[in-house]
PDB file of C-alpha atoms in Angstrom:
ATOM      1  CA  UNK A  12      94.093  76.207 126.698  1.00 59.00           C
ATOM      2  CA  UNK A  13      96.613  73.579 127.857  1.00 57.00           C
ATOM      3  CA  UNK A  14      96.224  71.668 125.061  1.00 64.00           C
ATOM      4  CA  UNK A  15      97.546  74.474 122.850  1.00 71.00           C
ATOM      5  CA  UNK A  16     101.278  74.573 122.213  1.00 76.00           C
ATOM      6  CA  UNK A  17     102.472  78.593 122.313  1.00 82.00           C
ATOM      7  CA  UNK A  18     106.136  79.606 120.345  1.00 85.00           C
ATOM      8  CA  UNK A  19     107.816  82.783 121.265  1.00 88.00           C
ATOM      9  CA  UNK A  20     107.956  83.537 117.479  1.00 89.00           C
ATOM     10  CA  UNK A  21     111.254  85.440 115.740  1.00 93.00           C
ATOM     11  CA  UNK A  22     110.987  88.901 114.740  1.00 96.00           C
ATOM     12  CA  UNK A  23     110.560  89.545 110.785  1.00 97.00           C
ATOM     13  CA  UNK A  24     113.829  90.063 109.007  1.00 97.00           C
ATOM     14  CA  UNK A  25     114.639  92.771 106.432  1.00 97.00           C
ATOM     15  CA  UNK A  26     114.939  90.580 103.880  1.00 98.00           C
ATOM     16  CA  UNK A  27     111.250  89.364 104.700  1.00 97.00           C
ATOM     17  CA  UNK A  28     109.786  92.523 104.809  1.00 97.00           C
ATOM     18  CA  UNK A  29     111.489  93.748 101.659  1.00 96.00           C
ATOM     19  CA  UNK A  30     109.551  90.410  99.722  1.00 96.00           C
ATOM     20  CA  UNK A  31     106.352  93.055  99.831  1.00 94.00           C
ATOM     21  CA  UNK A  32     107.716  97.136 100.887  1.00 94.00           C
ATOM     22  CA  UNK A  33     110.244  98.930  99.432  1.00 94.00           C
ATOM     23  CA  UNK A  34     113.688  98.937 100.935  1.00 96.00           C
ATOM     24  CA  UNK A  35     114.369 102.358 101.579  1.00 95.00           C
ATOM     25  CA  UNK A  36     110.598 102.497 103.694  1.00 94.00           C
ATOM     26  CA  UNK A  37     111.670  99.620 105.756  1.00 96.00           C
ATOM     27  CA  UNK A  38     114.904 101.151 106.675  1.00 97.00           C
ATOM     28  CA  UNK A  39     112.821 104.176 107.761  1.00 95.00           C
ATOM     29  CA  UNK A  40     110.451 102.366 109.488  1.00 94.00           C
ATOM     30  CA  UNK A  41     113.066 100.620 111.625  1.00 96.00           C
ATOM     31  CA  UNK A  42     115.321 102.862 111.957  1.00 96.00           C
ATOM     32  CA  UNK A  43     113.542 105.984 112.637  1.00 95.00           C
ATOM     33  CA  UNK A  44     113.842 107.758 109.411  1.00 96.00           C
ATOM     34  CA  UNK A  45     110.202 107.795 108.292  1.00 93.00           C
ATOM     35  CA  UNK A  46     109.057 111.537 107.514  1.00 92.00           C
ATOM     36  CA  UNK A  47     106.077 112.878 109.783  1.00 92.00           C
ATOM     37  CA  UNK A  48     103.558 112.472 107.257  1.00 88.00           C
ATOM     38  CA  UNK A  49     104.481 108.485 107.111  1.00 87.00           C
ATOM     39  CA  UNK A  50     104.581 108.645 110.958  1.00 89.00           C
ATOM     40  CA  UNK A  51     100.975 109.765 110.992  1.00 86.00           C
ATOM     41  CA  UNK A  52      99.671 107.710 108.049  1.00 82.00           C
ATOM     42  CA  UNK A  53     100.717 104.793 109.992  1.00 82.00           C
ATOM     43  CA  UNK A  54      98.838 105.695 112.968  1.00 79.00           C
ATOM     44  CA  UNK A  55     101.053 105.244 115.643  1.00 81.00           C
ATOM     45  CA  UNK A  56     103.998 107.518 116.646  1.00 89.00           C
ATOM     46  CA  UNK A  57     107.512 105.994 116.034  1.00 93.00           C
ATOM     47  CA  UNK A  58     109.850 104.933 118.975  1.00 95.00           C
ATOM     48  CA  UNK A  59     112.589 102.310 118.536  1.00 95.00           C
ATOM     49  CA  UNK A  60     109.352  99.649 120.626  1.00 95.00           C
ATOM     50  CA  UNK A  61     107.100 100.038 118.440  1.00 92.00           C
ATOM     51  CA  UNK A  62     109.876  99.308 115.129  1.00 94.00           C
ATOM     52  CA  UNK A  63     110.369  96.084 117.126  1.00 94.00           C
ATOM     53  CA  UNK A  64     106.465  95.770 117.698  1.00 92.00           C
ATOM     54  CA  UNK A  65     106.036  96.306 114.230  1.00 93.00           C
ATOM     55  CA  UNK A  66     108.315  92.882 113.403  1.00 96.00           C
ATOM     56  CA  UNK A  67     106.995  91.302 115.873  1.00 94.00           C
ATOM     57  CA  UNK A  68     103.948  91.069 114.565  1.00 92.00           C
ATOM     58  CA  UNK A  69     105.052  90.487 111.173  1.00 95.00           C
ATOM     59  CA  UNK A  70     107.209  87.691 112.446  1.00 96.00           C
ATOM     60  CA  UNK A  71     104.526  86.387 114.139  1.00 95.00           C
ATOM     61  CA  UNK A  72     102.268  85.734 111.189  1.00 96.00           C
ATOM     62  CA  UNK A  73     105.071  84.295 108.890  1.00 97.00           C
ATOM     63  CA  UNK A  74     106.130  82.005 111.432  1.00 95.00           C
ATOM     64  CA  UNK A  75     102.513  80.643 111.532  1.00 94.00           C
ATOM     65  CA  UNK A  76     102.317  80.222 107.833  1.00 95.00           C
ATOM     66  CA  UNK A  77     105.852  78.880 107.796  1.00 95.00           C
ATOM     67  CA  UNK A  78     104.858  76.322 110.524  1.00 92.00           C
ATOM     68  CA  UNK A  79     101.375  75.413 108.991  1.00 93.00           C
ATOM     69  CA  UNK A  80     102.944  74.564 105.703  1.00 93.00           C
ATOM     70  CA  UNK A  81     105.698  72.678 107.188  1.00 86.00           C
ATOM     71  CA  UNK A  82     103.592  70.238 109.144  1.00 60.00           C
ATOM     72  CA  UNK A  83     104.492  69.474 112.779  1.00 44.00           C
ATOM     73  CA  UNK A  84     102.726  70.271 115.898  1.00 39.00           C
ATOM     74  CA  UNK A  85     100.265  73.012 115.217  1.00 42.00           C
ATOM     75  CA  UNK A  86      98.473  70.441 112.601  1.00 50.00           C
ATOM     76  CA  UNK A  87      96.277  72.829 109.959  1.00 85.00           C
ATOM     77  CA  UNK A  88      95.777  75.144 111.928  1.00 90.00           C
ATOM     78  CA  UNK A  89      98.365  78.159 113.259  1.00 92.00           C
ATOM     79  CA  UNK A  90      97.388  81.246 114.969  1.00 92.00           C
ATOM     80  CA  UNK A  91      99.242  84.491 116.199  1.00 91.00           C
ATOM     81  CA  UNK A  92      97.945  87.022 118.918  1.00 81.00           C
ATOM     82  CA  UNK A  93     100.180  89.696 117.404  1.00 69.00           C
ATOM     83  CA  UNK A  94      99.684  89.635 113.674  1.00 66.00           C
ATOM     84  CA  UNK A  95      96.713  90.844 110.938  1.00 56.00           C
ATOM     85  CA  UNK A  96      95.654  94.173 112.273  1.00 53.00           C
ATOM     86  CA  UNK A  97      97.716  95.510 109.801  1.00 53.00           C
ATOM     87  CA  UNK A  98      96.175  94.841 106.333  1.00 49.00           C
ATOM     88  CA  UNK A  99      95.543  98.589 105.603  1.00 48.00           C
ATOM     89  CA  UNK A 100      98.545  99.903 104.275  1.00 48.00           C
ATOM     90  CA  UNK A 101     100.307 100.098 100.471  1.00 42.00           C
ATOM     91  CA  UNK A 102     103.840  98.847  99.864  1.00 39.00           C
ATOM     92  CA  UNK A 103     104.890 102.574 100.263  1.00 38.00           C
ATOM     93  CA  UNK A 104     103.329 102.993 103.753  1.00 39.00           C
ATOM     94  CA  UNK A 105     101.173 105.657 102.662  1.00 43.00           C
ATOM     95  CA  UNK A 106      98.026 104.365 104.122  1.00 48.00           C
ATOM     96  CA  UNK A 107      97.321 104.315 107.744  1.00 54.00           C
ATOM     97  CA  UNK A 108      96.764 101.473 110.705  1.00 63.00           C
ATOM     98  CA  UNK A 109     100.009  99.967 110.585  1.00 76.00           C
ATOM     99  CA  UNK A 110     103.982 100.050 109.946  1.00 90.00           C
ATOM    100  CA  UNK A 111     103.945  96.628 107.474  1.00 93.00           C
ATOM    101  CA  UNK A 112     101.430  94.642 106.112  1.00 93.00           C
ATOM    102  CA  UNK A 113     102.232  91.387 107.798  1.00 94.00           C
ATOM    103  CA  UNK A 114      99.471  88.950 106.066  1.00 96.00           C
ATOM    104  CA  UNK A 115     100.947  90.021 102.578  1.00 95.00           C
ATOM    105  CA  UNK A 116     104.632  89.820 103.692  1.00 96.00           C
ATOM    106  CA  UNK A 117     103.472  86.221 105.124  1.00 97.00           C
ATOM    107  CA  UNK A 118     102.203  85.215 101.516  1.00 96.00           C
ATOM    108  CA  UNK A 119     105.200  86.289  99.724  1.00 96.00           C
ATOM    109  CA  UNK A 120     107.604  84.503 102.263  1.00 97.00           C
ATOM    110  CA  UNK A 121     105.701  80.948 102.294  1.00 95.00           C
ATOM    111  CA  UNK A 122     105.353  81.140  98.425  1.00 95.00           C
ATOM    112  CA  UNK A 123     109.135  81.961  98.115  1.00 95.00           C
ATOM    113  CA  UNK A 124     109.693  78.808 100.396  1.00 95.00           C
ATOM    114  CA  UNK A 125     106.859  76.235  99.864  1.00 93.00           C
ATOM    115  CA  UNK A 126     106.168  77.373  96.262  1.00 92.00           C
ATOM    116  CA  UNK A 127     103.855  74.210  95.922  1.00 91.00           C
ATOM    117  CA  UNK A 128     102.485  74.081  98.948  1.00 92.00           C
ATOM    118  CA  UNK A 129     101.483  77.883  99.114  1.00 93.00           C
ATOM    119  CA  UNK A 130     100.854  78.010  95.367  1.00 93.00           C
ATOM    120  CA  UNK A 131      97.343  79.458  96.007  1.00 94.00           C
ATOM    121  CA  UNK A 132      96.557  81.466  99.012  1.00 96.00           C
ATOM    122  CA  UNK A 133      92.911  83.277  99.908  1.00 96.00           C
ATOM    123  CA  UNK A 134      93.069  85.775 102.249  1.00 97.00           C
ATOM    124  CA  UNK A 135      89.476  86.488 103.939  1.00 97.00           C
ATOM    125  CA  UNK A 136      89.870  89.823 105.683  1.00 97.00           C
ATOM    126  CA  UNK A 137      86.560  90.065 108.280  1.00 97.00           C
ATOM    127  CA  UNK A 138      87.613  93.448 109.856  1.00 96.00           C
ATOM    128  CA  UNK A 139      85.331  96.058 109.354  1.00 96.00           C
ATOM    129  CA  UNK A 140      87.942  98.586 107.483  1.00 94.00           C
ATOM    130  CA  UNK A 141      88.579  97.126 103.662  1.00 93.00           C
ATOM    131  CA  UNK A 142      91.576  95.389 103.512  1.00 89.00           C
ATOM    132  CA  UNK A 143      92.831  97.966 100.949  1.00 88.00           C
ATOM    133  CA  UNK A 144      96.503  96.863 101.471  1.00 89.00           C
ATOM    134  CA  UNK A 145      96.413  93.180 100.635  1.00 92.00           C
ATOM    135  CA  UNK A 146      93.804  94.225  97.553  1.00 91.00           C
ATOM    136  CA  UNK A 147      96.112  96.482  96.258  1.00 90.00           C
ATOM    137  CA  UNK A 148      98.940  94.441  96.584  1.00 91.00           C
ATOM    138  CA  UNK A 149      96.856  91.304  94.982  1.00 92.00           C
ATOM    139  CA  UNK A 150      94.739  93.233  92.636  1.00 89.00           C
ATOM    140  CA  UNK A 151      92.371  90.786  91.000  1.00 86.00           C
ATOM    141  CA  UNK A 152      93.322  90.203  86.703  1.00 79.00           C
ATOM    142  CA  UNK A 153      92.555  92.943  84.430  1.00 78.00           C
ATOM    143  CA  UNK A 154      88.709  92.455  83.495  1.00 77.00           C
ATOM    144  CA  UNK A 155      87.693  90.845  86.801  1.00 80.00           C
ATOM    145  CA  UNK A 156      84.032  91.990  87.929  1.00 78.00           C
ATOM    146  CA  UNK A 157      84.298  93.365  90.662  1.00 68.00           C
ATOM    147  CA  UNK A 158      83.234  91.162  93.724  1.00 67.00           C
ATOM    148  CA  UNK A 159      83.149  87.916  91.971  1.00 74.00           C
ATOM    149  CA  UNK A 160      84.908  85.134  92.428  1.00 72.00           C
ATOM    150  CA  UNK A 161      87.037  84.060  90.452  1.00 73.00           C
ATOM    151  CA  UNK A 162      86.400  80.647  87.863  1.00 70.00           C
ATOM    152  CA  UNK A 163      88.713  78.129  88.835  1.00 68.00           C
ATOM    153  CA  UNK A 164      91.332  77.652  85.995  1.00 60.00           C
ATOM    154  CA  UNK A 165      90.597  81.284  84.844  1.00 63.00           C
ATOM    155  CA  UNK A 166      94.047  82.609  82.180  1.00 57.00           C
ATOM    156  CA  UNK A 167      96.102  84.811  84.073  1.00 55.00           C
ATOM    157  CA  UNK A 168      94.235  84.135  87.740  1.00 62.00           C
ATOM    158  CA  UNK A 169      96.488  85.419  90.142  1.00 75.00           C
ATOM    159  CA  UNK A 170      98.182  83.228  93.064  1.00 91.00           C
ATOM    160  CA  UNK A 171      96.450  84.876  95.629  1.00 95.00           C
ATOM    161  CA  UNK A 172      92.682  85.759  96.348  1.00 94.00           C
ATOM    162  CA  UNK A 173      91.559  88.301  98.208  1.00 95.00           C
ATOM    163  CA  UNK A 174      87.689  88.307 100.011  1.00 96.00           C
ATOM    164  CA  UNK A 175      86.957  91.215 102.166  1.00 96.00           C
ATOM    165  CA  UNK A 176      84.029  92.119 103.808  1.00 97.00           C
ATOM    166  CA  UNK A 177      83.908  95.783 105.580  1.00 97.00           C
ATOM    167  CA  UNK A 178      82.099  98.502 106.242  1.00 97.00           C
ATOM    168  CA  UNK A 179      80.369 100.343 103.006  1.00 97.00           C
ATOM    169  CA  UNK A 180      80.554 103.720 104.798  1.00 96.00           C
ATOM    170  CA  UNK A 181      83.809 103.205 106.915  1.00 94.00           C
ATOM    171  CA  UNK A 182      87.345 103.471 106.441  1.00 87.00           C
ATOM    172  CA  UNK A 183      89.343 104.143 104.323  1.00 88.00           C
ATOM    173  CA  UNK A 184      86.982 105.928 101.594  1.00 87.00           C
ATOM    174  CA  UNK A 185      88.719 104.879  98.275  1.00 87.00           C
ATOM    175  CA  UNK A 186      88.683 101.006  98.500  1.00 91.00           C
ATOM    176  CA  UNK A 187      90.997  99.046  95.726  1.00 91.00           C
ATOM    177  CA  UNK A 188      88.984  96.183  95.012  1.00 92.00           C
ATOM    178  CA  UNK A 189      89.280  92.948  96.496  1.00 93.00           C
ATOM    179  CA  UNK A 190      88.815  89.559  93.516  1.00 93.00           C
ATOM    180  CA  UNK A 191      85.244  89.652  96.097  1.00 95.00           C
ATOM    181  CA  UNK A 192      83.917  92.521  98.205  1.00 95.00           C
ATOM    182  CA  UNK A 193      81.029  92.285 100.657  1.00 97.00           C
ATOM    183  CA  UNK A 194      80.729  96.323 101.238  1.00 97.00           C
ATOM    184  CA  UNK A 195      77.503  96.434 104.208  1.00 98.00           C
ATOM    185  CA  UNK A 196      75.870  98.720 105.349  1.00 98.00           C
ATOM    186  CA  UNK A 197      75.856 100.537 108.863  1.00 98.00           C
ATOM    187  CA  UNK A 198      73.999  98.707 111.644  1.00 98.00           C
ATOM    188  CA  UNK A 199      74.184  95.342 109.500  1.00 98.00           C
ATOM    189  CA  UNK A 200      73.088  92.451 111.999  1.00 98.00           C
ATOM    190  CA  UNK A 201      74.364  89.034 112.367  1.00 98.00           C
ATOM    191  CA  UNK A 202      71.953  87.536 109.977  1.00 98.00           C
ATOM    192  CA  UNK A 203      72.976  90.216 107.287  1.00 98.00           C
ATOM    193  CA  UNK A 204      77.165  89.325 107.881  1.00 98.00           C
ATOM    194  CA  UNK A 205      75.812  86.024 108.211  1.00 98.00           C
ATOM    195  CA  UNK A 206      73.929  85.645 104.879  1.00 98.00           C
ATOM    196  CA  UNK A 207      76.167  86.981 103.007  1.00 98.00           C
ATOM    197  CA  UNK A 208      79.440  85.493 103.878  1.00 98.00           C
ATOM    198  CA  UNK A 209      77.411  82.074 103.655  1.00 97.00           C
ATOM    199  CA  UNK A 210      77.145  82.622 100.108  1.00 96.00           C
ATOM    200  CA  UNK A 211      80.950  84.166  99.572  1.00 96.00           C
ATOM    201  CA  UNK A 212      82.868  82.096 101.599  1.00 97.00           C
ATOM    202  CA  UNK A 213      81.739  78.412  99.770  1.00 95.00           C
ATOM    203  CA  UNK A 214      82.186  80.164  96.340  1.00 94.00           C
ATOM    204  CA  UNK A 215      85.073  81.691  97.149  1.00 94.00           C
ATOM    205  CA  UNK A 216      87.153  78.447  98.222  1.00 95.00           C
ATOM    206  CA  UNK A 217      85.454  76.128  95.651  1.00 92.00           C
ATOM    207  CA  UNK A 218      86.714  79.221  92.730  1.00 90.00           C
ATOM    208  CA  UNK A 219      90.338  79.969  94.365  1.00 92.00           C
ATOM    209  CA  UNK A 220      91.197  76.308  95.022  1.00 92.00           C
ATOM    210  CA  UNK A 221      93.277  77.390  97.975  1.00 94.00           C
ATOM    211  CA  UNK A 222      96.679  75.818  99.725  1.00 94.00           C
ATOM    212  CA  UNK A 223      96.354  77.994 102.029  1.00 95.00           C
ATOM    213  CA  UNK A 224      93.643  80.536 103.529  1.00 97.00           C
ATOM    214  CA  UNK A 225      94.866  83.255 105.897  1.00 97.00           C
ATOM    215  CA  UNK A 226      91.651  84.235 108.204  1.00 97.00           C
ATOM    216  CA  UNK A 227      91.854  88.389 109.460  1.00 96.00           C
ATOM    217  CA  UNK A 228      89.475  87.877 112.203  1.00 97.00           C
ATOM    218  CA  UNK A 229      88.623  91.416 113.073  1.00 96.00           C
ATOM    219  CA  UNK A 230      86.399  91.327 116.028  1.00 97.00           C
ATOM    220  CA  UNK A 231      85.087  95.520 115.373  1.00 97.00           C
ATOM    221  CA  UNK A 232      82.087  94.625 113.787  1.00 98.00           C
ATOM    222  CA  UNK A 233      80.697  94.503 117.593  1.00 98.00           C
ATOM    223  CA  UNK A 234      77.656  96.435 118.230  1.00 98.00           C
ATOM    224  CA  UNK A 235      79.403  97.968 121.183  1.00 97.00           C
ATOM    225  CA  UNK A 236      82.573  99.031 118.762  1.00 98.00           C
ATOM    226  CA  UNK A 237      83.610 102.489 119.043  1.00 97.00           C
ATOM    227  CA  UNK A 238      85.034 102.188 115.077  1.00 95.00           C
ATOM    228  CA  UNK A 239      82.843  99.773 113.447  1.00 96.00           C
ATOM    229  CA  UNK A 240      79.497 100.791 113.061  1.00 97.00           C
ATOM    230  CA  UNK A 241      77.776  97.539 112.430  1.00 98.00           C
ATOM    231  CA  UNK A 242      75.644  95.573 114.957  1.00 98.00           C
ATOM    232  CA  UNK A 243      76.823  92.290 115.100  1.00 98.00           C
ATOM    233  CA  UNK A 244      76.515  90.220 118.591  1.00 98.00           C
ATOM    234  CA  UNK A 245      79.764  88.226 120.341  1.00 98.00           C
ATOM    235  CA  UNK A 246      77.331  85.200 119.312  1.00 98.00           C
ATOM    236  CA  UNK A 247      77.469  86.286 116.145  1.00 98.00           C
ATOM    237  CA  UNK A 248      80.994  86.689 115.675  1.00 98.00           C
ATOM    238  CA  UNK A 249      81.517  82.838 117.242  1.00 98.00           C
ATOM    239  CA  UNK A 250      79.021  81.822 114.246  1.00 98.00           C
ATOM    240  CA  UNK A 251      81.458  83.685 111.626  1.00 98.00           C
ATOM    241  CA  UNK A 252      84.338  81.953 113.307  1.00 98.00           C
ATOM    242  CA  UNK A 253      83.063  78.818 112.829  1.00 96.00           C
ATOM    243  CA  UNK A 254      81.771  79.052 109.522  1.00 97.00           C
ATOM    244  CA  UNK A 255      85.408  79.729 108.419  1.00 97.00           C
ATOM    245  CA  UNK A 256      87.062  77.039 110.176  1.00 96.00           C
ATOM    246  CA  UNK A 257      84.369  74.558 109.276  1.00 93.00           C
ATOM    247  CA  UNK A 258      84.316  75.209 105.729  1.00 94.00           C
ATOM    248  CA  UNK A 259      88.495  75.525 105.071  1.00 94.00           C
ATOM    249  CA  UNK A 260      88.574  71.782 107.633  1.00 91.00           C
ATOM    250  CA  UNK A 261      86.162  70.244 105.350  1.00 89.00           C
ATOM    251  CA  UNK A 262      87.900  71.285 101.651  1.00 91.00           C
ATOM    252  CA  UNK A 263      91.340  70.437 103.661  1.00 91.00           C
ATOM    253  CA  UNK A 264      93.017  73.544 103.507  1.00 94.00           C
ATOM    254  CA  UNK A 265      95.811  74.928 106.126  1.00 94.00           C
ATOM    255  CA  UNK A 266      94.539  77.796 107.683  1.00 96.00           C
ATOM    256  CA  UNK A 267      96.386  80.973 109.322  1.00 96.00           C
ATOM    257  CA  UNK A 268      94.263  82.678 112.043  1.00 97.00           C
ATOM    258  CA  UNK A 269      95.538  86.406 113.150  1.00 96.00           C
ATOM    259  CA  UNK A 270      94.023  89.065 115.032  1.00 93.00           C
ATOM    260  CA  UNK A 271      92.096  92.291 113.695  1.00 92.00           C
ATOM    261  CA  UNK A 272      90.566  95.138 114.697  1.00 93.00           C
ATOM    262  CA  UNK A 273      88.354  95.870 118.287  1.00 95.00           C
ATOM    263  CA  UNK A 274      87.712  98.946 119.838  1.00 96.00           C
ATOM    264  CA  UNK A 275      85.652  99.012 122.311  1.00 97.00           C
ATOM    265  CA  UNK A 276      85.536 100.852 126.076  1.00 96.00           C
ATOM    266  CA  UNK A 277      85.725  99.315 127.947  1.00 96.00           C
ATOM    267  CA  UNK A 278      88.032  97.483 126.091  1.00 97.00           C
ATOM    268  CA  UNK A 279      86.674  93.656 128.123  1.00 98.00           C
ATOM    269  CA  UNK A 280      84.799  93.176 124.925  1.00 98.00           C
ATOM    270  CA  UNK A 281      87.027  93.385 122.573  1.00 97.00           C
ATOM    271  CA  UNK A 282      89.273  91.104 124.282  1.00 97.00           C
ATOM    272  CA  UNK A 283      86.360  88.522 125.208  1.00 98.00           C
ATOM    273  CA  UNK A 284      85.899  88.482 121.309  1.00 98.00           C
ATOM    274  CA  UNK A 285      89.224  88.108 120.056  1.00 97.00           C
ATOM    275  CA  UNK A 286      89.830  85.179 122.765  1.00 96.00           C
ATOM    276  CA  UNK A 287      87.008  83.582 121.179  1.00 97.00           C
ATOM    277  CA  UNK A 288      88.455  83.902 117.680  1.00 97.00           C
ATOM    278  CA  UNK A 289      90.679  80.769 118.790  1.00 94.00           C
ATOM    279  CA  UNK A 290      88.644  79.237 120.946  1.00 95.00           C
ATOM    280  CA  UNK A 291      86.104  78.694 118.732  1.00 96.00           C
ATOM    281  CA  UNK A 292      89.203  77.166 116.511  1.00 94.00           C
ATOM    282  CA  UNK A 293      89.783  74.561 118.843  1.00 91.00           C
ATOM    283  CA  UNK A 294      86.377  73.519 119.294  1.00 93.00           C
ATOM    284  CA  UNK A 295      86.208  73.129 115.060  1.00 92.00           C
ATOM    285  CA  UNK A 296      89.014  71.190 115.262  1.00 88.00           C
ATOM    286  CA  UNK A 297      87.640  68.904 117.518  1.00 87.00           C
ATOM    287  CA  UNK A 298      84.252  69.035 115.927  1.00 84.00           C
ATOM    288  CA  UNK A 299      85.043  68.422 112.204  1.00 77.00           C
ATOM    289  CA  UNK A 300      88.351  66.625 112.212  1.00 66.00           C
ATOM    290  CA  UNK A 301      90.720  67.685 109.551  1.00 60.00           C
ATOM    291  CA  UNK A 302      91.533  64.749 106.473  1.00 59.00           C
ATOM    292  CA  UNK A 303      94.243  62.176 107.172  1.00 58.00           C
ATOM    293  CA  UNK A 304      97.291  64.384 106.430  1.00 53.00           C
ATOM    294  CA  UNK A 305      96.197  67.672 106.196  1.00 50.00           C
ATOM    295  CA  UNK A 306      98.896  69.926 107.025  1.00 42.00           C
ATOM    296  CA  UNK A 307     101.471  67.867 106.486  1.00 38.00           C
TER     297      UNK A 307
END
């Protein structure tokens, strides 16, 4: 991928991660103070690597979303290898799969800086495990069907939309509603993801009106994934890719990319998959070219 440009990207700061968990868990989390029941809930045991992992990661995705919004040489379209698996937990850490929820400290950093430009954000969350985190952070307005997208120019909508499609049956079992959920069921194929985030997706960014769309591309819906228990193929998953980038290049909207879950063993697949998450980016951006502009 020569014709990609890679940044080394800075760690999160405090002050970042404080825009979306509470003070006193962040200076846990760093500095080795959380309890051992918020050691396990996050899934990984504490050492002073994985606190700088852990902002790494973070860092990673705001200084995508930073970088889309501001224009320059990553065009519309910013990606981190580090960043997204870690849209499961609550502000207070409580939840498992990861230290800090980097997509939602991403969205409250680029709206504190590019108010305009970020003034609307969708966040579609294609891991297999329900994006509780970012949902219960960005609950939908009281009185919101569940699942539905939102009507564009609805009182009270909030600035950012969350669309999650996950497992029915997998983790975690009490799922705070996304603005749309696509709950399916176990061994769902490609042409049942397929169908069904055909119809979301469209509705979704037509309802939202987006600035700026966040992608969690979770590659665990694999057949072959240990965690995932759906069916889909790696052809499959390239077909999901691209129906994301095509449809936020052709409404014009900056797009973050991050990583997501994959668990497979060996784990080749897994990493076959997620390298395909951004090639398949590349080839939409040469395929539908983005608007004069867009990105800017």
């Amino acid at each position: 991928m020569a014709d990609v440009a890679w940044r080394v990207a800075p760690p999160a700061s405090r002050a970042q991660l404080v825009t979306t968990h509470t003070p006193a868990y962040v200076d846990a989390a760093l500095g080795g103070g959380l309890s051992k029941a918020a050691v396990r809930a996050t899934g990984f045991p504490w050492s002073p690597a994985g606190a700088v992992r852990a902002t790494a990661s973070t860092g990673g995705t705001v200084a995508a979303a930073l970088g889309v919004l501001a224009g320059g040489g990553g065009g519309g379209l910013r990606g981190t290898w580090r960043g997204g698996r870690t849209t499961r937990t609550r502000t207070g850490g409580r939840v498992g799969f990861c230290v800090f929820n980097d997509i939602a400290v991403a969205t409250r950093v680029v709206q504190a800086v590019h108010p305009a430009a970020a003034a609307r954000v969708l966040i579609i969350d294609l891991d297999v495990h329900a994006g509780d985190g970012t949902a219960a952070l960005f609950p939908p307005p009281p009185g919101h069907v569940a699942g539905t997208p939102l009507r564009r120019g609805t009182p009270a909508a909030p600035s950012v939309t969350t669309l999650s499609l996950h497992g029915a049956h997998n983790w975690p079992p009490i799922k705070p509603p996304s603005t749309v959920d696509l709950p399916m069921p176990d061994g769902a194929t490609d042409a049942d993801v397929l169908s069904a985030l055909a119809a979301a997706i469209p509705r979704a960014v037509a309802a939202a009106n987006p600035t700026l769309i966040f992608y969690q591309a979770g590659v665990d819906a694999l057949a072959a994934d240990t965690l995932g228990r759906l069916a889909m193929t790696p052809a499959g998953l390239r077909r999901r890719n691209r129906l994301v980038y095509c449809t936020a290049l052709a409404a014009g909207v900056p797009l973050v990319v991050t990583m997501g879950g994959g668990y497979t063993r060996p784990v080749d697949a897994s990493v076959a998959a997620h390298v395909d998450v951004y090639l398949d980016a590349r080839a939409a951006l040469r395929e539908v070219p983005p608007p004069a502009g867009w990105g800017g």
